[in-house]
Tab-separated table of C-alpha atoms in Angstrom:
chain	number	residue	atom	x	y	z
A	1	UNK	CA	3.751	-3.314	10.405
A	2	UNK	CA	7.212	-3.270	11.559
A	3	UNK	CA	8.506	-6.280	13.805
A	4	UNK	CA	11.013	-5.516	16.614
A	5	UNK	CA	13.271	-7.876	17.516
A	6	UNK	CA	15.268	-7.842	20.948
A	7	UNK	CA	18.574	-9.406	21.624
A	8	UNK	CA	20.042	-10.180	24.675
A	9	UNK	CA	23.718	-8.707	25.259
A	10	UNK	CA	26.201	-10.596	26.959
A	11	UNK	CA	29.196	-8.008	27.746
A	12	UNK	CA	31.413	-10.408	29.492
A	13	UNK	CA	31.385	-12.993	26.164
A	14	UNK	CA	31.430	-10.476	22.901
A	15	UNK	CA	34.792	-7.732	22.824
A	16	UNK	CA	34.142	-4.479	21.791
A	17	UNK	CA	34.554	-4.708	18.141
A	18	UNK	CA	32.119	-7.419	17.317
A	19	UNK	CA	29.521	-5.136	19.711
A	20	UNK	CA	29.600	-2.564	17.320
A	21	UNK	CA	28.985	-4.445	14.371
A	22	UNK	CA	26.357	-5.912	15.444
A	23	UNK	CA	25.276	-2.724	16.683
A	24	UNK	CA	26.158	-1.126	13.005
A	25	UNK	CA	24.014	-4.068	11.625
A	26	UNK	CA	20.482	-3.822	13.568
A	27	UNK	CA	20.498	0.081	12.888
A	28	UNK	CA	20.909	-1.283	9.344
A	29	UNK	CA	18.086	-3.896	9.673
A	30	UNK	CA	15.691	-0.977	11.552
A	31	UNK	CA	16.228	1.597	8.765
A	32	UNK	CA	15.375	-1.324	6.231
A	33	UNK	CA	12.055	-2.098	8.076
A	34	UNK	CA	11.412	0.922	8.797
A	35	UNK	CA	11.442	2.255	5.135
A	36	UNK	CA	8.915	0.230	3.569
A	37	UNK	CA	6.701	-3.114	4.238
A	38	UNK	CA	7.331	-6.737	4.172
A	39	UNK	CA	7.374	-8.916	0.915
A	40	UNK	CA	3.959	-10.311	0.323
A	41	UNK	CA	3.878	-13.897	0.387
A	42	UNK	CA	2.377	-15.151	-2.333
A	43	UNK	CA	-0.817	-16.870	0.111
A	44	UNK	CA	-1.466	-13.143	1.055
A	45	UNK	CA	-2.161	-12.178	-2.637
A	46	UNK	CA	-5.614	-13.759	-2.372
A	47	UNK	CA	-6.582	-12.239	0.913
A	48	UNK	CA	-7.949	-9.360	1.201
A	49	UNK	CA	-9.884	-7.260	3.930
A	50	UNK	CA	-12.971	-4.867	4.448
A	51	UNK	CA	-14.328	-2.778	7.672
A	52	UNK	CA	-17.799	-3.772	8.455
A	53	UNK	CA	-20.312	-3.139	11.133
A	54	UNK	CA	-20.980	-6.006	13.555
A	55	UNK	CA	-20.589	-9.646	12.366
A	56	UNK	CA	-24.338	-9.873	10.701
A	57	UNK	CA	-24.852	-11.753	7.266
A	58	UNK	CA	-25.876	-8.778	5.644
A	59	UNK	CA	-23.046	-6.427	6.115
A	60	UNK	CA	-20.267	-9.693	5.571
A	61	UNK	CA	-22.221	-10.342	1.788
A	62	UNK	CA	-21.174	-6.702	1.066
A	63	UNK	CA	-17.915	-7.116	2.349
A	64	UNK	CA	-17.426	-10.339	0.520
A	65	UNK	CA	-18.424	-8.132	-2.474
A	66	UNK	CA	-15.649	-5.286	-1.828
A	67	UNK	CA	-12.873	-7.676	-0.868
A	68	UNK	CA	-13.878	-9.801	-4.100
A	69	UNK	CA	-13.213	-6.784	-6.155
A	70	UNK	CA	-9.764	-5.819	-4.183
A	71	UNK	CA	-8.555	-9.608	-4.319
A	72	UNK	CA	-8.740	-9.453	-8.231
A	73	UNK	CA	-6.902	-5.916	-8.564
A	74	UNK	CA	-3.938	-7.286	-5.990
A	75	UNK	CA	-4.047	-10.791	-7.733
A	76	UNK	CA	-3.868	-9.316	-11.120
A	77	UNK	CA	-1.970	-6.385	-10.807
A	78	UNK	CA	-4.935	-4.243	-12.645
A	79	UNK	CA	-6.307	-1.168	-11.299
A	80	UNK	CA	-8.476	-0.680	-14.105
A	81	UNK	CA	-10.977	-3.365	-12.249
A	82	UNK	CA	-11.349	-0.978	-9.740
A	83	UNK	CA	-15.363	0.090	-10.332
A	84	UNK	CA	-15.395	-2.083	-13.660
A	85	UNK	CA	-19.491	-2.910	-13.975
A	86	UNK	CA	-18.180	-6.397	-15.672
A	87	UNK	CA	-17.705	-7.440	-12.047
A	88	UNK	CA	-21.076	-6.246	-10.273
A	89	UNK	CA	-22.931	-10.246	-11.194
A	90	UNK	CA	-19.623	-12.021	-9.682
A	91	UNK	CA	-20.162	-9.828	-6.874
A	92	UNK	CA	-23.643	-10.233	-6.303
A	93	UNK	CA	-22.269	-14.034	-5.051
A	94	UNK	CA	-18.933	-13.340	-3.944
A	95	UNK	CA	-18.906	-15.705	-1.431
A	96	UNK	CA	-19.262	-18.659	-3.746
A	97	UNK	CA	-15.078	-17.337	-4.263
A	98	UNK	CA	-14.405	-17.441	-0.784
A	99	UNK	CA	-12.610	-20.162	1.294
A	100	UNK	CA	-12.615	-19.074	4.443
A	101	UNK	CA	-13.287	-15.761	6.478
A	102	UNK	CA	-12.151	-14.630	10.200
A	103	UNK	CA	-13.269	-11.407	12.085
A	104	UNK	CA	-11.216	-9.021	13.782
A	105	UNK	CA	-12.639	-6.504	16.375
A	106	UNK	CA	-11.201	-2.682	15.910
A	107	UNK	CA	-12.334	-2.303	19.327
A	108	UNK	CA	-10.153	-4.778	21.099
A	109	UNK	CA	-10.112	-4.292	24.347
A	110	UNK	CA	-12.606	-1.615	24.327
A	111	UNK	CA	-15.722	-2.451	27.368
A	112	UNK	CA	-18.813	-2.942	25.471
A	113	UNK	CA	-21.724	-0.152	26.177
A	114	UNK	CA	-25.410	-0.109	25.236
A	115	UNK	CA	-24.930	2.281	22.739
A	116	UNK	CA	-22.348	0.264	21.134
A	117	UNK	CA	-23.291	-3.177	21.099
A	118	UNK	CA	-21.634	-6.243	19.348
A	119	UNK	CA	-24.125	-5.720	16.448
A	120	UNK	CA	-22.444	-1.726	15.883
A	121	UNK	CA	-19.004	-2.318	16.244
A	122	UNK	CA	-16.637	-2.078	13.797
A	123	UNK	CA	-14.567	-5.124	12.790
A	124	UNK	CA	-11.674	-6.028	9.985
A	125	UNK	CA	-13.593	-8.751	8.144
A	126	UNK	CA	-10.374	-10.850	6.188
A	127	UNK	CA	-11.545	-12.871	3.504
A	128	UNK	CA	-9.445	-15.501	1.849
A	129	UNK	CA	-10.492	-16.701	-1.462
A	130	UNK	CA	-10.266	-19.913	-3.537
A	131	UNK	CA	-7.066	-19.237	-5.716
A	132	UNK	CA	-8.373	-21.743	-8.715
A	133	UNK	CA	-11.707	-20.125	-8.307
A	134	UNK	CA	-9.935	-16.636	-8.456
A	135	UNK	CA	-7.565	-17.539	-11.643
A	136	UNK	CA	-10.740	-18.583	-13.635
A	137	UNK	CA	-12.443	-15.548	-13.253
A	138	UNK	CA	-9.379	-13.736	-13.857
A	139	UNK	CA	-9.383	-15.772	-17.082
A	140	UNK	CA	-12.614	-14.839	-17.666
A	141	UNK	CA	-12.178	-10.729	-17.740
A	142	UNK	CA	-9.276	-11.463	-20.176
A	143	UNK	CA	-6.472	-11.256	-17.430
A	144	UNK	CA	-4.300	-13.236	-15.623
A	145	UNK	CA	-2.991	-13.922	-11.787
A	146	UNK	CA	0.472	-11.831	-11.753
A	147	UNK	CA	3.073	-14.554	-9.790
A	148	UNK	CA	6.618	-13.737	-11.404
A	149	UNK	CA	8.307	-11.377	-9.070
A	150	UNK	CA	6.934	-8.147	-8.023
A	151	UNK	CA	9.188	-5.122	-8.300
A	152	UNK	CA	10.119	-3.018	-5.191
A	153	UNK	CA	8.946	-0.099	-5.494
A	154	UNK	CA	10.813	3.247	-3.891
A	155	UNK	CA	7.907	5.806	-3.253
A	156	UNK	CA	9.015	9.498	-3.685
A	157	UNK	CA	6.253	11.571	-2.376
A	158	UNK	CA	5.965	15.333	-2.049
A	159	UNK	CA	2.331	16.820	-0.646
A	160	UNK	CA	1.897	20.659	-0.523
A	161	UNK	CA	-0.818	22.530	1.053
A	162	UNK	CA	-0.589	25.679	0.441
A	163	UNK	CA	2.791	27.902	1.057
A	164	UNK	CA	3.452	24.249	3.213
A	165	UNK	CA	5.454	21.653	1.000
A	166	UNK	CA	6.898	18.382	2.232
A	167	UNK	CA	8.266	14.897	1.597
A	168	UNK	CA	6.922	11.908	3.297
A	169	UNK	CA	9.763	10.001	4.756
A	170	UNK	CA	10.596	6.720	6.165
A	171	UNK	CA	10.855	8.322	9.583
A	172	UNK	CA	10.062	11.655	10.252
A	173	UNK	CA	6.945	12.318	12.703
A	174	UNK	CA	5.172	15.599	10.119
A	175	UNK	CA	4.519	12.671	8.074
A	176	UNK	CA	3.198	9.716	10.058
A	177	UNK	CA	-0.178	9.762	8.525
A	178	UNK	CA	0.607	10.132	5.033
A	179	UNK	CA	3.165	6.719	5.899
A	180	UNK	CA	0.894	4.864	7.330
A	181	UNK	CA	-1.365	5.367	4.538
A	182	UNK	CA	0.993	4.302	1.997
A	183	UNK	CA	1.859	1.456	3.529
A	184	UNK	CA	-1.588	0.468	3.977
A	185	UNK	CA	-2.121	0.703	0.152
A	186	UNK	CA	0.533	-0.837	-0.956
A	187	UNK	CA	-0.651	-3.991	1.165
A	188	UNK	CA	-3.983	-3.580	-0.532
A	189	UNK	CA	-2.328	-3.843	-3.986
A	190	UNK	CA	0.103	-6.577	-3.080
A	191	UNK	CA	3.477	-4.288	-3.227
A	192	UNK	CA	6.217	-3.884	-1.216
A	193	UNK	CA	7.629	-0.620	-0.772
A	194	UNK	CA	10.122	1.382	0.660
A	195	UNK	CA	10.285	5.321	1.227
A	196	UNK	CA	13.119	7.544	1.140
A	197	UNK	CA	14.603	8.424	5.296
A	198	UNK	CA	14.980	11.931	6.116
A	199	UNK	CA	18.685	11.355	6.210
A	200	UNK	CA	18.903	9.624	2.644
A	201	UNK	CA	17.092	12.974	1.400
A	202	UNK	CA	19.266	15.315	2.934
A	203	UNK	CA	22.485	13.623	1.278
A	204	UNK	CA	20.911	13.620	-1.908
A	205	UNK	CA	20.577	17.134	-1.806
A	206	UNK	CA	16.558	16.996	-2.572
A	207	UNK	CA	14.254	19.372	-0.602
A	208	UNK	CA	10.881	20.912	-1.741
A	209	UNK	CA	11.661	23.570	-3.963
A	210	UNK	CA	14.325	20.906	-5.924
A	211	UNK	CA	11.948	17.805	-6.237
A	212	UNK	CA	10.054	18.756	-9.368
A	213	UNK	CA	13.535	19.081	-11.125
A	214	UNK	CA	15.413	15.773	-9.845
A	215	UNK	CA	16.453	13.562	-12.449
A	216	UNK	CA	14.946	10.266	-12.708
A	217	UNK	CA	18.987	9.140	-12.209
A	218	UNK	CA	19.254	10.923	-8.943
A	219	UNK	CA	16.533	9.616	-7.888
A	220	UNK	CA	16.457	6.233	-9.271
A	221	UNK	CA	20.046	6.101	-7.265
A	222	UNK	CA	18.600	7.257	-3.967
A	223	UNK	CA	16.080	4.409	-4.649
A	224	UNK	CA	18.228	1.372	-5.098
A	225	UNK	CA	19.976	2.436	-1.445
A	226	UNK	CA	16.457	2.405	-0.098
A	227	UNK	CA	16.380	-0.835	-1.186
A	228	UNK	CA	13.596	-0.340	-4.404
A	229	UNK	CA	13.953	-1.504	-8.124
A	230	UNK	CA	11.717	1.188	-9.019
A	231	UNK	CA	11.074	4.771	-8.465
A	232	UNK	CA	7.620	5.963	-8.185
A	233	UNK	CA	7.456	9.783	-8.031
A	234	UNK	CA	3.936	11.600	-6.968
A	235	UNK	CA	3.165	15.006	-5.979
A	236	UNK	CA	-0.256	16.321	-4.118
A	237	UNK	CA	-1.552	19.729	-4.069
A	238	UNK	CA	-4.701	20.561	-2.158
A	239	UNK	CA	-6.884	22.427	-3.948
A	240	UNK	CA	-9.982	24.435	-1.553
A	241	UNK	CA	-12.495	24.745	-4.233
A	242	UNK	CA	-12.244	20.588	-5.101
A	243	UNK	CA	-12.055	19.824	-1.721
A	244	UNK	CA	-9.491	17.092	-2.319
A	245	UNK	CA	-6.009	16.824	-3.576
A	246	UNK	CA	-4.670	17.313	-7.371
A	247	UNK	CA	-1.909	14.445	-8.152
A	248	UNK	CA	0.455	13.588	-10.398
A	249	UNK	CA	2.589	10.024	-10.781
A	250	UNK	CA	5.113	9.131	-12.844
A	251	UNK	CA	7.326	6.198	-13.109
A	252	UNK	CA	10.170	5.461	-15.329
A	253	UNK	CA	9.969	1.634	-16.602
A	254	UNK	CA	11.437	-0.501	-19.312
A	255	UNK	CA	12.849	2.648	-20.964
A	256	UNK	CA	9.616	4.595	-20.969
A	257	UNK	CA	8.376	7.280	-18.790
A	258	UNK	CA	4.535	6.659	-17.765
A	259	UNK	CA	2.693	9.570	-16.166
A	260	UNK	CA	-0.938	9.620	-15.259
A	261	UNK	CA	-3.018	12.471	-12.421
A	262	UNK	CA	-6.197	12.284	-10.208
A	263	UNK	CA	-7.833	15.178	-8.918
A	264	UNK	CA	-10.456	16.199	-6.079
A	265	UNK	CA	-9.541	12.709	-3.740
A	266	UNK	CA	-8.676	12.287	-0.388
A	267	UNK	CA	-4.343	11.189	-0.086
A	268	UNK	CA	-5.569	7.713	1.167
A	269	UNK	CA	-7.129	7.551	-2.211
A	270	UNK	CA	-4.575	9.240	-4.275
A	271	UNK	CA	-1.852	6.833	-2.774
A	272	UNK	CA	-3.896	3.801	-3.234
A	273	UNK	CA	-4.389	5.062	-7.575
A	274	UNK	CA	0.000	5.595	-7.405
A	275	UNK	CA	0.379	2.295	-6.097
A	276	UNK	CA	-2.099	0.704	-7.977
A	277	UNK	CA	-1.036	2.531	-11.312
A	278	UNK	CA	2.667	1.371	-10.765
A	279	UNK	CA	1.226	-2.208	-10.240
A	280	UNK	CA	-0.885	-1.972	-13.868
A	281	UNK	CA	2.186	-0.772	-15.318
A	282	UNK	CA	4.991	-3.283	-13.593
A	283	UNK	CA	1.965	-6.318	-14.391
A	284	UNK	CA	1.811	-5.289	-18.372
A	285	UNK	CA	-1.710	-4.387	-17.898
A	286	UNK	CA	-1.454	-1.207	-19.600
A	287	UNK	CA	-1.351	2.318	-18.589
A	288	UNK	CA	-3.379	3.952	-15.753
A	289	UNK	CA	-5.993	6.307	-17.375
């Protein structure tokens, strides 16, 4: 989510000059929020957040369950939880990990009809969980909570579907979506990223046809005037016949170049396995497979 924050002018009191510096410094501070998401505070790490259907006990167990399982990947840094069957007893009483739980309804605002009722509607359900309780059973699947400080991570992104081929940028409106769903997974995996403008990508000379041969100097540059530590590089081809997208991530890190793909998904889930690989990687939990 990006904040905006007005300021009053006051033309009679400030000469021209110091106007546009300050004006030279907000369009600095909107490019920075607009290229990525906030730092997580460290409270956030063990919160985490599931879409269920009405406010019953039924559908909040399972979403105790599913935000149990996210809360350790974010915590820990380890993707490799994700589906692990070592978790399915701890989930089965998930809710002996939480501390406290709040509801929030997707369809603010929206009148409320027969046909959909406050038992059918759809609601955020954001679950915050005992951080001792959390660390134990962290301890317990042979990991630990990752606290030190959590790279920046510059997201290079190129999607083609079929003769179409494009970067998602900070700012341009073909890739809105795809932003918005990188953002979103990065705040599922506790990161804070930033993405390339359209600007920063036209002075680096990088277009379609050249992204598969950038260095990782170029673009490690480009990434450290976004703002990043790190550059995370994917690329997305649709494929018909899988009915999903075929990607590839790599990341250059601590002198070695990690790579790892995912095939037939959907980009919300492809972004969310980049993110979550660079995390695995960046927490020294190993390579994603």
């Amino acid at each position: 989510m990006v904040t905006r924050h007005t300021t009053k002018r006051q033309p009679h009191l400030i000469c021209p000059g110091v106007v546009c510096a300050l004006i030279r410094i907000l369009l600095t501070v909107t490019l920075m929020c607009c290229s990525g998401t906030m730092a997580t505070a460290a409270d956030d790490l063990y919160r985490a957040q599931a879409t269920v259907t009405g406010q019953g006990e039924a559908n909040r167990i399972i979403g105790f369950a599913s935000c149990l399982e996210d809360v350790l990947i974010k915590v820990s840094g380890a993707q490799k939880l994700a589906g692990d069957s070592r978790l399915t007893p701890y989930k089965s009483k998930a809710a002996d990990f939480v501390k406290a739980h709040s509801y929030h309804d997707q369809m603010s605002g929206t009148p409320t009809r027969d046909e959909q009722g406050t038992r059918d509607r759809p609601y955020d359900l954001i679950v915050d969980f005992d951080e001792k309780k959390i660390d134990d059973l962290l301890k317990a699947l042979g990991l630990k909570p990752w606290l030190s400080h959590r790279p920046v991570i510059a997201v290079f992104v190129e999607m083609q579907q079929g003769l179409k081929k494009y970067m998602v940028t900070a700012d341009a409106d073909q890739t809105a979506i795809q932003r918005e769903s990188l953002l979103a997974a990065a705040a599922k995996r506790g990161m804070t990223v930033v993405l390339p403008s359209a600007a920063a990508l036209a002075g680096s000379s990088m277009n379609g046809v050249e992204f598969g041969t950038m260095t990782s100097s170029t673009l490690g540059a480009v990434a450290v005037r976004q703002g990043g530590e790190v550059a995370l590089i994917g690329r997305l081809v649709w494929v018909d016949r899988e009915l999903g997208w075929a990607t590839q991530w790599q990341m250059n890190w601590q002198s070695r170049t990690h790579r790892w793909r995912v095939r037939g998904v959907t980009f919300d889930e492809a972004f969310r396995r980049g993110i979550g690989g660079a995390a695995q990687i960046l927490s020294n939990n190993g390579d994603p497979t």
